[in-house]
PDB file of C-alpha atoms in Angstrom:
ATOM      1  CA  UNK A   1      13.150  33.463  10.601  1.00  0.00           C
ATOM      2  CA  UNK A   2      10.956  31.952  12.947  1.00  0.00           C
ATOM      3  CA  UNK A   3       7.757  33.870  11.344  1.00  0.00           C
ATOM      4  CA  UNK A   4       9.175  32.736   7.781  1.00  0.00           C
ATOM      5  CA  UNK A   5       9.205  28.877   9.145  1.00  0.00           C
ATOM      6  CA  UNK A   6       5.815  29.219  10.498  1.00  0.00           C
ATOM      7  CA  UNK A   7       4.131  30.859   7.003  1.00  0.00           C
ATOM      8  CA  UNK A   8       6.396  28.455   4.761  1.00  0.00           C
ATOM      9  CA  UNK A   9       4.782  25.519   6.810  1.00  0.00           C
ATOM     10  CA  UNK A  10       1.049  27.593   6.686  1.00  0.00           C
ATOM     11  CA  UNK A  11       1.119  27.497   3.092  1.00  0.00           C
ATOM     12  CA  UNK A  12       2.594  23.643   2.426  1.00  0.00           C
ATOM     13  CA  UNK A  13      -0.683  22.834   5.279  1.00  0.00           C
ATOM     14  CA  UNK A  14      -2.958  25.128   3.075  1.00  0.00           C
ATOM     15  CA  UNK A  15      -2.341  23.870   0.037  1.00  0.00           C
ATOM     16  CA  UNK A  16      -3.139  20.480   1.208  1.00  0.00           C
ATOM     17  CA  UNK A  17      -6.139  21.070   2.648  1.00  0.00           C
ATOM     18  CA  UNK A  18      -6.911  22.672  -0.788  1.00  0.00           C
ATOM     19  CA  UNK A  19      -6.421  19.144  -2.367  1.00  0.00           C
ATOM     20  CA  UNK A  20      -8.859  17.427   0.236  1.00  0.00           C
ATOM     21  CA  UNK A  21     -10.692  20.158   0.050  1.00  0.00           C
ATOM     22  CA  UNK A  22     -11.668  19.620  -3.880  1.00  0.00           C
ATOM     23  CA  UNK A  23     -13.639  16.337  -2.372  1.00  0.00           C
ATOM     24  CA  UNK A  24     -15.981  18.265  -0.858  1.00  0.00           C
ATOM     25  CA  UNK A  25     -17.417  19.959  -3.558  1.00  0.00           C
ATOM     26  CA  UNK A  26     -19.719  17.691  -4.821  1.00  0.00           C
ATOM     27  CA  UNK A  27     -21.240  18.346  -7.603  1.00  0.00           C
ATOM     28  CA  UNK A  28     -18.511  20.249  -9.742  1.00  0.00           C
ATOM     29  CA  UNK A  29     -15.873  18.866 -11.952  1.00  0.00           C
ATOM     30  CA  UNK A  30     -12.391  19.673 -11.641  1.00  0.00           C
ATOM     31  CA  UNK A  31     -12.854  22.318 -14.587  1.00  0.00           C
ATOM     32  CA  UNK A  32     -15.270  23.695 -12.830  1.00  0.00           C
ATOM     33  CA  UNK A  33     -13.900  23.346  -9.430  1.00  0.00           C
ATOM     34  CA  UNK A  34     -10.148  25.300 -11.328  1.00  0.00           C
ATOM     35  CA  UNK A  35     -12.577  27.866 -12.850  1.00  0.00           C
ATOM     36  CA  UNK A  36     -13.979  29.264  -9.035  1.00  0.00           C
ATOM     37  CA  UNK A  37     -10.334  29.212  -7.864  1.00  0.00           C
ATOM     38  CA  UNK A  38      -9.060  31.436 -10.484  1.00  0.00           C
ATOM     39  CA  UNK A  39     -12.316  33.629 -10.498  1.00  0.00           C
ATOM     40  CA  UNK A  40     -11.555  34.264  -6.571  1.00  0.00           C
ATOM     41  CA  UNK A  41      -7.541  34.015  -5.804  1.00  0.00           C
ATOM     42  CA  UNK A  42      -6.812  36.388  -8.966  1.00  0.00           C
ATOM     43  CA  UNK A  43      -8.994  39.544  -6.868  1.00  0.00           C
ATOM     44  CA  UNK A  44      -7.254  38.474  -3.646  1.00  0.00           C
ATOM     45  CA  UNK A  45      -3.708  38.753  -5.037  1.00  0.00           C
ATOM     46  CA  UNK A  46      -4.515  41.513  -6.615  1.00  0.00           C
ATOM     47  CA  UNK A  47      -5.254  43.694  -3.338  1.00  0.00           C
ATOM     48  CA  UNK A  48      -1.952  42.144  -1.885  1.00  0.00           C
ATOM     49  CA  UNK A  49      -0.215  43.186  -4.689  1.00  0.00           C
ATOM     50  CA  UNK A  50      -1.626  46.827  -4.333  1.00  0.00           C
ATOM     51  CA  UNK A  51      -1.229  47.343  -0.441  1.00  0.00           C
ATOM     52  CA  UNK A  52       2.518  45.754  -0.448  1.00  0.00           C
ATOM     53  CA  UNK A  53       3.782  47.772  -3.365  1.00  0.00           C
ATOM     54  CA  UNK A  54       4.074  44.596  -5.731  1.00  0.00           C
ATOM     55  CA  UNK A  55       1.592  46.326  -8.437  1.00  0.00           C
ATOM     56  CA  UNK A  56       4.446  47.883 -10.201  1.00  0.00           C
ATOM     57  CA  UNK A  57       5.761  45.115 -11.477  1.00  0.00           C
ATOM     58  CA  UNK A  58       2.551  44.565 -13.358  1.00  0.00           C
ATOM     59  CA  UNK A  59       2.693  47.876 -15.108  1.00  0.00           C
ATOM     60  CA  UNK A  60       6.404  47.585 -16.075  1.00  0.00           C
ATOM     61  CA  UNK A  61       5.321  44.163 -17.485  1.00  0.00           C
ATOM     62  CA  UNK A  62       2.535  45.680 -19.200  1.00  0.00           C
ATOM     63  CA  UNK A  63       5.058  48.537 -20.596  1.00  0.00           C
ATOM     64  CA  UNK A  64       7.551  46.011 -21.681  1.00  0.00           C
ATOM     65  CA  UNK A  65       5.241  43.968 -23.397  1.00  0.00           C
ATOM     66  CA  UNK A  66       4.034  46.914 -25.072  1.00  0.00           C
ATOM     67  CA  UNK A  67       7.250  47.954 -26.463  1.00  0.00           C
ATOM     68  CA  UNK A  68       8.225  43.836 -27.078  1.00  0.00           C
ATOM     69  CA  UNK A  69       4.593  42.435 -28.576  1.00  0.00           C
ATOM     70  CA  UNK A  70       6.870  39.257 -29.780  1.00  0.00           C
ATOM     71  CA  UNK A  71       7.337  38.548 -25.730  1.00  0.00           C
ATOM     72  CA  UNK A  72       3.161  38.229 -25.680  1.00  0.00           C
ATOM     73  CA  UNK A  73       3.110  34.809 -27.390  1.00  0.00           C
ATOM     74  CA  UNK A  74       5.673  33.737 -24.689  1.00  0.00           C
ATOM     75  CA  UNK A  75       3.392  35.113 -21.891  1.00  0.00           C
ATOM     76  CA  UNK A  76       0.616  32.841 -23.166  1.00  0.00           C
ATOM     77  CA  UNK A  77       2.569  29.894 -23.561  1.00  0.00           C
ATOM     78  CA  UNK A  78       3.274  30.687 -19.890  1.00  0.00           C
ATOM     79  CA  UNK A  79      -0.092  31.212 -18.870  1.00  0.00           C
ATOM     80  CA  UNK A  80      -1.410  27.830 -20.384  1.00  0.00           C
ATOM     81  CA  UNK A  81       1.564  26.000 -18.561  1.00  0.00           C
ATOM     82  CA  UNK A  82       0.871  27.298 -15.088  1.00  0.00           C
ATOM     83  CA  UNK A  83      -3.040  27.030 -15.955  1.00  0.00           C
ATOM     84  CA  UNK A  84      -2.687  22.768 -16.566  1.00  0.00           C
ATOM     85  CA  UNK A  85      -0.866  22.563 -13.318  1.00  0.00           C
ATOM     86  CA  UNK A  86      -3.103  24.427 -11.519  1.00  0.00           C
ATOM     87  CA  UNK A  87      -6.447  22.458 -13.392  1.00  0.00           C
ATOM     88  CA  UNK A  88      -4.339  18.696 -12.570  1.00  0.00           C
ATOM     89  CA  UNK A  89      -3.990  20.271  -8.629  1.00  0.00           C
ATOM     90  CA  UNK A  90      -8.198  20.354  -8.265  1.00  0.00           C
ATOM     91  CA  UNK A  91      -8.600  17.242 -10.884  1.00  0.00           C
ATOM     92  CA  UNK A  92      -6.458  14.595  -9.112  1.00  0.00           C
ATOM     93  CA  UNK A  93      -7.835  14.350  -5.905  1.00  0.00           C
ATOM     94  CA  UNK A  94     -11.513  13.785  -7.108  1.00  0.00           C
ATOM     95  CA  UNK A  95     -10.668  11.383 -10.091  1.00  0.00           C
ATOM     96  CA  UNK A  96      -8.491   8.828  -8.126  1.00  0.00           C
ATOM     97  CA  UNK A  97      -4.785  10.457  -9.329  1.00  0.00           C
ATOM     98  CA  UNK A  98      -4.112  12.031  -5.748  1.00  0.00           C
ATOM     99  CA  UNK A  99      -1.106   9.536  -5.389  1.00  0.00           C
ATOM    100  CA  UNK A 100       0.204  10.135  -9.457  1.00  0.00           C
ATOM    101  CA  UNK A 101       0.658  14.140  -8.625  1.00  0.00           C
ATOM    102  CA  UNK A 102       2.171  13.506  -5.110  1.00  0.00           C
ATOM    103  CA  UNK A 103       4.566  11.599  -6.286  1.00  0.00           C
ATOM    104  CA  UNK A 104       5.132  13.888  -9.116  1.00  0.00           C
ATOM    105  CA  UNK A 105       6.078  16.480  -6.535  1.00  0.00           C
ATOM    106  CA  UNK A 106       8.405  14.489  -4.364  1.00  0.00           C
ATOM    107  CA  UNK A 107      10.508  14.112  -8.146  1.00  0.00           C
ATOM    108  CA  UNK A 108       9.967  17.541  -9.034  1.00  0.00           C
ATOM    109  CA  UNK A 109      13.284  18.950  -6.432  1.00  0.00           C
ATOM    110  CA  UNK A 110      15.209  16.374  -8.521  1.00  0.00           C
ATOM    111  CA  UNK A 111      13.850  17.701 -12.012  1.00  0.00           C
ATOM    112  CA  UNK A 112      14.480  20.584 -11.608  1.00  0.00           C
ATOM    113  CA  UNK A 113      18.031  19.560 -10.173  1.00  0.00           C
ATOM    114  CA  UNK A 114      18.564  17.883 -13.798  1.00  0.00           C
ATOM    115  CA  UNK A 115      17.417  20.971 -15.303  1.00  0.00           C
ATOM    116  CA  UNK A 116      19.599  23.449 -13.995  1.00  0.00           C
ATOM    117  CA  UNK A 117      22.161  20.611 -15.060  1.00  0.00           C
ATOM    118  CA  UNK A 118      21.240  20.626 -19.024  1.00  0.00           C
ATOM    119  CA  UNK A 119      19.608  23.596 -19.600  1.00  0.00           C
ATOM    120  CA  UNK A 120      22.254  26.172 -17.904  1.00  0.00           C
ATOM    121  CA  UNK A 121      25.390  23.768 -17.303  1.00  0.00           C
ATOM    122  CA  UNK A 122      25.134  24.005 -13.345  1.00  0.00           C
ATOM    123  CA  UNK A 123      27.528  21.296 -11.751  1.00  0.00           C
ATOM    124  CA  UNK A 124      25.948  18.655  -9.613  1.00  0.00           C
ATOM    125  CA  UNK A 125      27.469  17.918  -6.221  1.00  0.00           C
ATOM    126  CA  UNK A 126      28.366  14.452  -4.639  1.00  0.00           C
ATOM    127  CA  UNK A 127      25.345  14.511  -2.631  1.00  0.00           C
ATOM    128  CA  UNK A 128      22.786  15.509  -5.905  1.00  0.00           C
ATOM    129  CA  UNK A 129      24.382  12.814  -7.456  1.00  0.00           C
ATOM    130  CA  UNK A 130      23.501  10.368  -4.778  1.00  0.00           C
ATOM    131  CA  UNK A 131      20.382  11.711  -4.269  1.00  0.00           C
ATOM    132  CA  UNK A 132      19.681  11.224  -8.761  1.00  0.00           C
ATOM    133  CA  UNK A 133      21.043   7.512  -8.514  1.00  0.00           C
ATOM    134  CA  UNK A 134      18.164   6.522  -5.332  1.00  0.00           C
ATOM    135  CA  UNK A 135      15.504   8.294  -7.570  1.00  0.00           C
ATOM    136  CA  UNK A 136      16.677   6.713 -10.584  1.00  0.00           C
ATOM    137  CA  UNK A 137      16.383   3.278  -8.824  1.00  0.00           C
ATOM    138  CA  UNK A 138      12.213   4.414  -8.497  1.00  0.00           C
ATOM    139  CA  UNK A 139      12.265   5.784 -12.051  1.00  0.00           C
ATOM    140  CA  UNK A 140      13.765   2.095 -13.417  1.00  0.00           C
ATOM    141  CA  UNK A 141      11.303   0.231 -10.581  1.00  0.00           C
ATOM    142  CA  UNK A 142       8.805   1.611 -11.837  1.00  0.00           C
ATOM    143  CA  UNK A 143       9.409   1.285 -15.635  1.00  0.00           C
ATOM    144  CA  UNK A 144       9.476  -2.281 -14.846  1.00  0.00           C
ATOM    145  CA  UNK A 145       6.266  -2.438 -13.143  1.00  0.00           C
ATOM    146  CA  UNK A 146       4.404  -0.196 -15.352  1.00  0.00           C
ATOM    147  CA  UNK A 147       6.075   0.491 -17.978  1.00  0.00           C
ATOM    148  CA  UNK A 148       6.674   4.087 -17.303  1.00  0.00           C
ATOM    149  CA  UNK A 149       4.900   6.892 -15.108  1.00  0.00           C
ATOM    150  CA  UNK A 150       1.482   7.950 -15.110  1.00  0.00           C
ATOM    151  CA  UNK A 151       0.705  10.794 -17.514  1.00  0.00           C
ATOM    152  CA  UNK A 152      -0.136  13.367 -14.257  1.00  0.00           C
ATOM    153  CA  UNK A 153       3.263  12.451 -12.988  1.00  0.00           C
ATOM    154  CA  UNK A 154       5.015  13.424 -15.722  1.00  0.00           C
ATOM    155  CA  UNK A 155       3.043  16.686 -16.590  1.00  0.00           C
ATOM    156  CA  UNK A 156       4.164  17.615 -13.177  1.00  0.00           C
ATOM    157  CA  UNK A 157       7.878  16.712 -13.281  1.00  0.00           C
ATOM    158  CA  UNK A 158       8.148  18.052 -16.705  1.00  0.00           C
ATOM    159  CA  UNK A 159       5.893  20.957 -17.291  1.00  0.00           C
ATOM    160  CA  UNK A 160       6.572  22.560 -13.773  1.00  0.00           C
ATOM    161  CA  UNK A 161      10.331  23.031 -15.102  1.00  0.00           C
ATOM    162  CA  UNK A 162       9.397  23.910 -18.659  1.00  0.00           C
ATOM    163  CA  UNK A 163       7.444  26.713 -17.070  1.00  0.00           C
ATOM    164  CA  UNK A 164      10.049  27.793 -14.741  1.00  0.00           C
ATOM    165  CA  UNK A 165      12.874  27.752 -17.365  1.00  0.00           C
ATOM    166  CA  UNK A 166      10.341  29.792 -19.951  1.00  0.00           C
ATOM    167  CA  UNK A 167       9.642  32.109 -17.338  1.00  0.00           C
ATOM    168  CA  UNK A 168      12.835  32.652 -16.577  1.00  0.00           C
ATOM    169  CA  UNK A 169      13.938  33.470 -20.745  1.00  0.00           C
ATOM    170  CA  UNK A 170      11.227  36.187 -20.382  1.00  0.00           C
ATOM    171  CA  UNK A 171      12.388  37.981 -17.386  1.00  0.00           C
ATOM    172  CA  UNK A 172       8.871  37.741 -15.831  1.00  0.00           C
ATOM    173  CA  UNK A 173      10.011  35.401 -12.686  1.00  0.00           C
ATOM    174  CA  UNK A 174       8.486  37.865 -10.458  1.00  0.00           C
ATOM    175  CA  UNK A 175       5.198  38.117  -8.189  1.00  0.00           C
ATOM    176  CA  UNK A 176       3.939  40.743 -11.129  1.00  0.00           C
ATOM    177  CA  UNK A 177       4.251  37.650 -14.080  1.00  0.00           C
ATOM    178  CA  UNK A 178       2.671  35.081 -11.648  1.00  0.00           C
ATOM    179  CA  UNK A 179      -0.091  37.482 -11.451  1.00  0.00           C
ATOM    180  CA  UNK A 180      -0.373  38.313 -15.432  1.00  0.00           C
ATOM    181  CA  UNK A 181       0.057  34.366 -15.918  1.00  0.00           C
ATOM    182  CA  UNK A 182      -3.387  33.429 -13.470  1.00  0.00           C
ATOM    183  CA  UNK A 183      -5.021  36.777 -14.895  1.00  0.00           C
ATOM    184  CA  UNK A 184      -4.709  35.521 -18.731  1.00  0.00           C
ATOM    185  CA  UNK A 185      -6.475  32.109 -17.393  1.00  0.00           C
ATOM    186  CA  UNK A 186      -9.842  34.648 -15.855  1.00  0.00           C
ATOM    187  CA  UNK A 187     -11.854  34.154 -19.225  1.00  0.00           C
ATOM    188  CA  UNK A 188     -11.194  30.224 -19.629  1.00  0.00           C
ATOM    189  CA  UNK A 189     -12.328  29.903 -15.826  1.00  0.00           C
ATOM    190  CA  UNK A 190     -15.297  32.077 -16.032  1.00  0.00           C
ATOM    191  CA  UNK A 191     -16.095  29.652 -19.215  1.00  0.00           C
ATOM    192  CA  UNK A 192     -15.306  26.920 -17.539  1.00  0.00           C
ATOM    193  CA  UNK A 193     -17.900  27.855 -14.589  1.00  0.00           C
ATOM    194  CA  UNK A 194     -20.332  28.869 -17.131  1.00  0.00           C
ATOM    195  CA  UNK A 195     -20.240  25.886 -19.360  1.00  0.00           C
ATOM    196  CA  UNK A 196     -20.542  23.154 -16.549  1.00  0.00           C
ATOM    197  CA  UNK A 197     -23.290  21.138 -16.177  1.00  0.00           C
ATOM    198  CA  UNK A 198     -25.482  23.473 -14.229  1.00  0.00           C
ATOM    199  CA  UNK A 199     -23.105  26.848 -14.875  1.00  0.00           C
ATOM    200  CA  UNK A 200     -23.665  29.593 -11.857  1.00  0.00           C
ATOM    201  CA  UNK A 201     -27.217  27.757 -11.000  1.00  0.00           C
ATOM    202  CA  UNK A 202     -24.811  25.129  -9.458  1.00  0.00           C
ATOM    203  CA  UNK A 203     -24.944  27.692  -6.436  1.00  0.00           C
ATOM    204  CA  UNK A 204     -28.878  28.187  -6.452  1.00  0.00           C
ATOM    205  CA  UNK A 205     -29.378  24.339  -6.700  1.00  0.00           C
ATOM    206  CA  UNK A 206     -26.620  23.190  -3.825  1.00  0.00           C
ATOM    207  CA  UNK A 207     -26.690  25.255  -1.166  1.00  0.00           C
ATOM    208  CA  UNK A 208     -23.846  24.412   0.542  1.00  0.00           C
ATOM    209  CA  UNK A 209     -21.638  25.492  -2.351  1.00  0.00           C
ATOM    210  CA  UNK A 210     -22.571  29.255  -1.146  1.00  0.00           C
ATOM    211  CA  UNK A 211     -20.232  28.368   1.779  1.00  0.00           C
ATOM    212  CA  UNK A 212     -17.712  25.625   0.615  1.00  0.00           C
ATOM    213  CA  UNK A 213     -17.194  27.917  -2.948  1.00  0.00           C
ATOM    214  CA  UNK A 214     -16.169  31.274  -1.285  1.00  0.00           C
ATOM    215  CA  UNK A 215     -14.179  28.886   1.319  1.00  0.00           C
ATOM    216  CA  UNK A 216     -12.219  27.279  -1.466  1.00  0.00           C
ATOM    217  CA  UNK A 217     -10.641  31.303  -2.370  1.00  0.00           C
ATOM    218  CA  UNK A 218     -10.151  31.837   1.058  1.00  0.00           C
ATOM    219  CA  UNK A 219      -7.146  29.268   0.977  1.00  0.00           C
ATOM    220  CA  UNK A 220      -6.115  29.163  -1.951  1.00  0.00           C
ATOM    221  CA  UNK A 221      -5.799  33.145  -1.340  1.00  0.00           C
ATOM    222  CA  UNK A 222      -4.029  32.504   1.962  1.00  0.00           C
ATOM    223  CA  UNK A 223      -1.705  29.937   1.047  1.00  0.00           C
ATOM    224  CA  UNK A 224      -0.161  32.293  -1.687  1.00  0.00           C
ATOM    225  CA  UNK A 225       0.307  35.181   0.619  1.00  0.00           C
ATOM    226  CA  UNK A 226       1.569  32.457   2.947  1.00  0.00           C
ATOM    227  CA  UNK A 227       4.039  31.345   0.667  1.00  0.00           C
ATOM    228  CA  UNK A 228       5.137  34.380  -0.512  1.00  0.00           C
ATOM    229  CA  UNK A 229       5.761  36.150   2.243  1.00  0.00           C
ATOM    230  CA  UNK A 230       7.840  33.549   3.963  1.00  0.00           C
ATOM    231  CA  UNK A 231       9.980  33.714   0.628  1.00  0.00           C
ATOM    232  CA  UNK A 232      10.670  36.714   1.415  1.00  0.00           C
ATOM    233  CA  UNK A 233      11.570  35.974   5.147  1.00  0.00           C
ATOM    234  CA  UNK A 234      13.667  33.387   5.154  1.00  0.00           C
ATOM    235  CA  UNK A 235      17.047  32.105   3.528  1.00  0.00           C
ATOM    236  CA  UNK A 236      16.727  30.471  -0.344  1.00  0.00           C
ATOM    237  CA  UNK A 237      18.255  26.780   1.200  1.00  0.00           C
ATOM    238  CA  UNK A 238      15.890  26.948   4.010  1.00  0.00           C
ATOM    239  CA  UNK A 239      13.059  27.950   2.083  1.00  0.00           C
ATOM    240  CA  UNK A 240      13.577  24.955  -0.457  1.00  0.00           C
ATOM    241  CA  UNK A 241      13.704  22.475   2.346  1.00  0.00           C
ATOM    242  CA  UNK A 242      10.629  23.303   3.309  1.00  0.00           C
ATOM    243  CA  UNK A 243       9.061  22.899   0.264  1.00  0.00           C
ATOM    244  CA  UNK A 244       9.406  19.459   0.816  1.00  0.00           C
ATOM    245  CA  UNK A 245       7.003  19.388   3.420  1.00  0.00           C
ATOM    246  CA  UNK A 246       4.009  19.977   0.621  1.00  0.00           C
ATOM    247  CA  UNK A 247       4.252  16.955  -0.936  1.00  0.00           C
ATOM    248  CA  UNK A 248       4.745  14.640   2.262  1.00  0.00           C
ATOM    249  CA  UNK A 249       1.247  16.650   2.823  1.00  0.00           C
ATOM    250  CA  UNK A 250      -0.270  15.592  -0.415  1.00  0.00           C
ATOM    251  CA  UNK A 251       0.861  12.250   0.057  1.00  0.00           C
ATOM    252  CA  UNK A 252      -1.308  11.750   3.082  1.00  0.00           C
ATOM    253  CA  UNK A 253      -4.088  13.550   1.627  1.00  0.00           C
ATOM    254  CA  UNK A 254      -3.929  11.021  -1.059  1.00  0.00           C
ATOM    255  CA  UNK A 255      -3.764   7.978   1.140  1.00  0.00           C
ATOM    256  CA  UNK A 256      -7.019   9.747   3.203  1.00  0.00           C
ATOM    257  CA  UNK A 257      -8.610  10.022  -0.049  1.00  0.00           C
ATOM    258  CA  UNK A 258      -8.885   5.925  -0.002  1.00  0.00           C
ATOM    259  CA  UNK A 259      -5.713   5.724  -2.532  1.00  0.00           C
ATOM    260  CA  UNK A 260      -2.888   3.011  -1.834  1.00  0.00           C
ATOM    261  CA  UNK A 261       0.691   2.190  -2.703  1.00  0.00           C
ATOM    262  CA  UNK A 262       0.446  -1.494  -4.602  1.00  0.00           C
ATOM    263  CA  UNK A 263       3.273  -3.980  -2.800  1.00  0.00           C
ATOM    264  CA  UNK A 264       5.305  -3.227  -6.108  1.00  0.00           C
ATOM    265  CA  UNK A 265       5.286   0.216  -5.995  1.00  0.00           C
ATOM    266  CA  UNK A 266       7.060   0.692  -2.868  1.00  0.00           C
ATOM    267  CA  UNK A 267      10.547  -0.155  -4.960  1.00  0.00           C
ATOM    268  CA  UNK A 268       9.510   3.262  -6.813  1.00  0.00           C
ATOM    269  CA  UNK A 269       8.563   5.081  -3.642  1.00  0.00           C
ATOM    270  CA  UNK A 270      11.297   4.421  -1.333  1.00  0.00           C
ATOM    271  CA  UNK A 271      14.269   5.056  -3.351  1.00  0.00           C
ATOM    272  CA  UNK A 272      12.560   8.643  -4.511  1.00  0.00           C
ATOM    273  CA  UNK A 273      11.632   9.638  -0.734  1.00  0.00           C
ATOM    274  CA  UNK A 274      15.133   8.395   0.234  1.00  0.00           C
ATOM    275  CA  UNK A 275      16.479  10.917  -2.627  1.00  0.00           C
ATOM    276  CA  UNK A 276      14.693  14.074  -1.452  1.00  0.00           C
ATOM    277  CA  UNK A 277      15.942  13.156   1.960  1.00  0.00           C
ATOM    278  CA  UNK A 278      19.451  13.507   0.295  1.00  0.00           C
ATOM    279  CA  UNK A 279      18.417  16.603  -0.600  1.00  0.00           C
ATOM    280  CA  UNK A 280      17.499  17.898   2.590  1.00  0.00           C
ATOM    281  CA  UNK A 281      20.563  16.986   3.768  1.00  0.00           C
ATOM    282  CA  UNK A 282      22.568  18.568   1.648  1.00  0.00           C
ATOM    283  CA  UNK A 283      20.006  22.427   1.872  1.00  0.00           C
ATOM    284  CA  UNK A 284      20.589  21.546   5.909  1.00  0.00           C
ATOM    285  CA  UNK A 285      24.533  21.248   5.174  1.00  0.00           C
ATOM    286  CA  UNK A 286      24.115  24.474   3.355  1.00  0.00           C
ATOM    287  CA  UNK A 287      22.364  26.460   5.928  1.00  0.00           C
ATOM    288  CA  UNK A 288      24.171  25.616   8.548  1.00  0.00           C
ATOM    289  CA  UNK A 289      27.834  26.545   6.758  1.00  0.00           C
ATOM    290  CA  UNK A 290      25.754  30.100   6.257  1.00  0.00           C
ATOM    291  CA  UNK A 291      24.647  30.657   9.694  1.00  0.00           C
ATOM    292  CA  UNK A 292      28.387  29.852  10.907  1.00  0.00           C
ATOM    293  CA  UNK A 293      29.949  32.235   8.080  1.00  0.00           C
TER     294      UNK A 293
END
């Protein structure tokens, strides 16, 4: 468990320092910046996938899309979902919406909460109920002060569980659809790459990209393994509450980044950060009635 703790937390660290590290990539856009990350995580998870015996899954996806072609549109629809989030992930930080898609994540747990709740009639519990009335105090707060969310906020809080629901419909909520979802997006990344200002000469004419490019795969690479190897390690509840820790992460990046919370915004923040701490509370609750029984 201990290992599983330490990777979980790797990954959430990772990650952030993926959204900082967009900053440093002067001169390439976010497109362009999405294209290089796809072009190098896809052949990384790909030999992880081959030495831990995931690669399977990918050819009895293959095989059941072959004998299902009406599943492929599905898998595209998929693919273009987890392909936006990804693209807002390396946009944000570099075009002054680092604190719009943190705060997007800290709602997210309670999304997908609400989800579970219409789309497949799960029951809420006292303390998910709590936890929806203090983010629902945020939501209202800041409905008042701007009337309504940011547009990154709420392709994060509503795609993420559109995805996760279609995925789910399809049967391909496995490490072998993740992979067929970010190897659909390989074309649109190398055009991205290609069709940015300078294309590949980007390299040639900023030297520094040579290291910071190859850099930029290395974790986003290593915070997937990361991540999904501590799934595998530890507990479901345990694993969800430390989830959380991501978005704390990307909150500070954020605030590094130069961005601020407003004096009226702290009405919205509060009540939502107070919400996922009802959360935690209740996964805690959980894992510690499973380590007694």
């Amino acid at each position: 468990m201990s290992k599983g703790v330490v990777l979980s937390v790797a990954a959430s660290v990772l990650f952030a320092v993926m959204y900082y590290f967009t900053s440093l990539l002067t001169p390439l856009s976010g497109l362009e910046i999405f294209g290089w990350r796809m072009l190098l995580t896809v052949p990384c998870m790909t030999v992880f996938m081959v030495f831990s015996g995931e690669w399977r899954q990918v050819w009895e996806l293959l095989r059941l899309l072959a004998g299902k072609p009406r599943l492929i549109g599905g898998i595209v629809l998929s693919s273009v979902l987890l392909g936006v989030q990804l693209w807002l992930f390396m946009w944000a930080p570099l075009n002054g919406r680092s604190l719009d898609v943190s705060l997007g994540y800290f709602l997210l747990p309670l999304t997908m909460v609400l989800t579970g709740r219409l789309v497949y009639g799960e029951k809420l519990s006292r303390l998910q109920l709590i936890a929806v009335v203090f983010a629902a105090i945020g939501v209202l707060n800041e409905l008042y002060q701007v009337g309504g969310f940011s547009w990154a906020t709420l392709l994060v809080i509503i795609g993420y569980p559109i995805y996760f629901v279609l995925r789910k419909r399809l049967a391909t909520d496995h490490l072998g659809g993740l992979w067929l979802d970010m190897a659909l997006m390989l074309p649109v990344a190398l055009w991205f790459v290609q069709s940015g200002e300078q294309g590949f000469a980007v390299l040639d004419a900023h030297k520094g990209l040579y290291g910071l490019i190859p850099m930029l795969g290395l974790i986003s690479a290593s915070a997937l393994v990361c991540y999904i190897i501590a799934s595998r390690l530890l507990a479901f509840s345990l694993f969800g509450l430390l989830s959380y820790v991501e978005p704390v992460l990307l909150l500070g990046v954020a605030l590094l980044l130069g961005e601020s919370i407003g004096p009226g915004e702290w009405l919205t923040y509060i009540p939502i950060w107070l919400a996922v701490m009802v959360l935690v509370f209740e996964g805690f609750k959980h894992l510690m009635r499973q380590r007694r029984a």
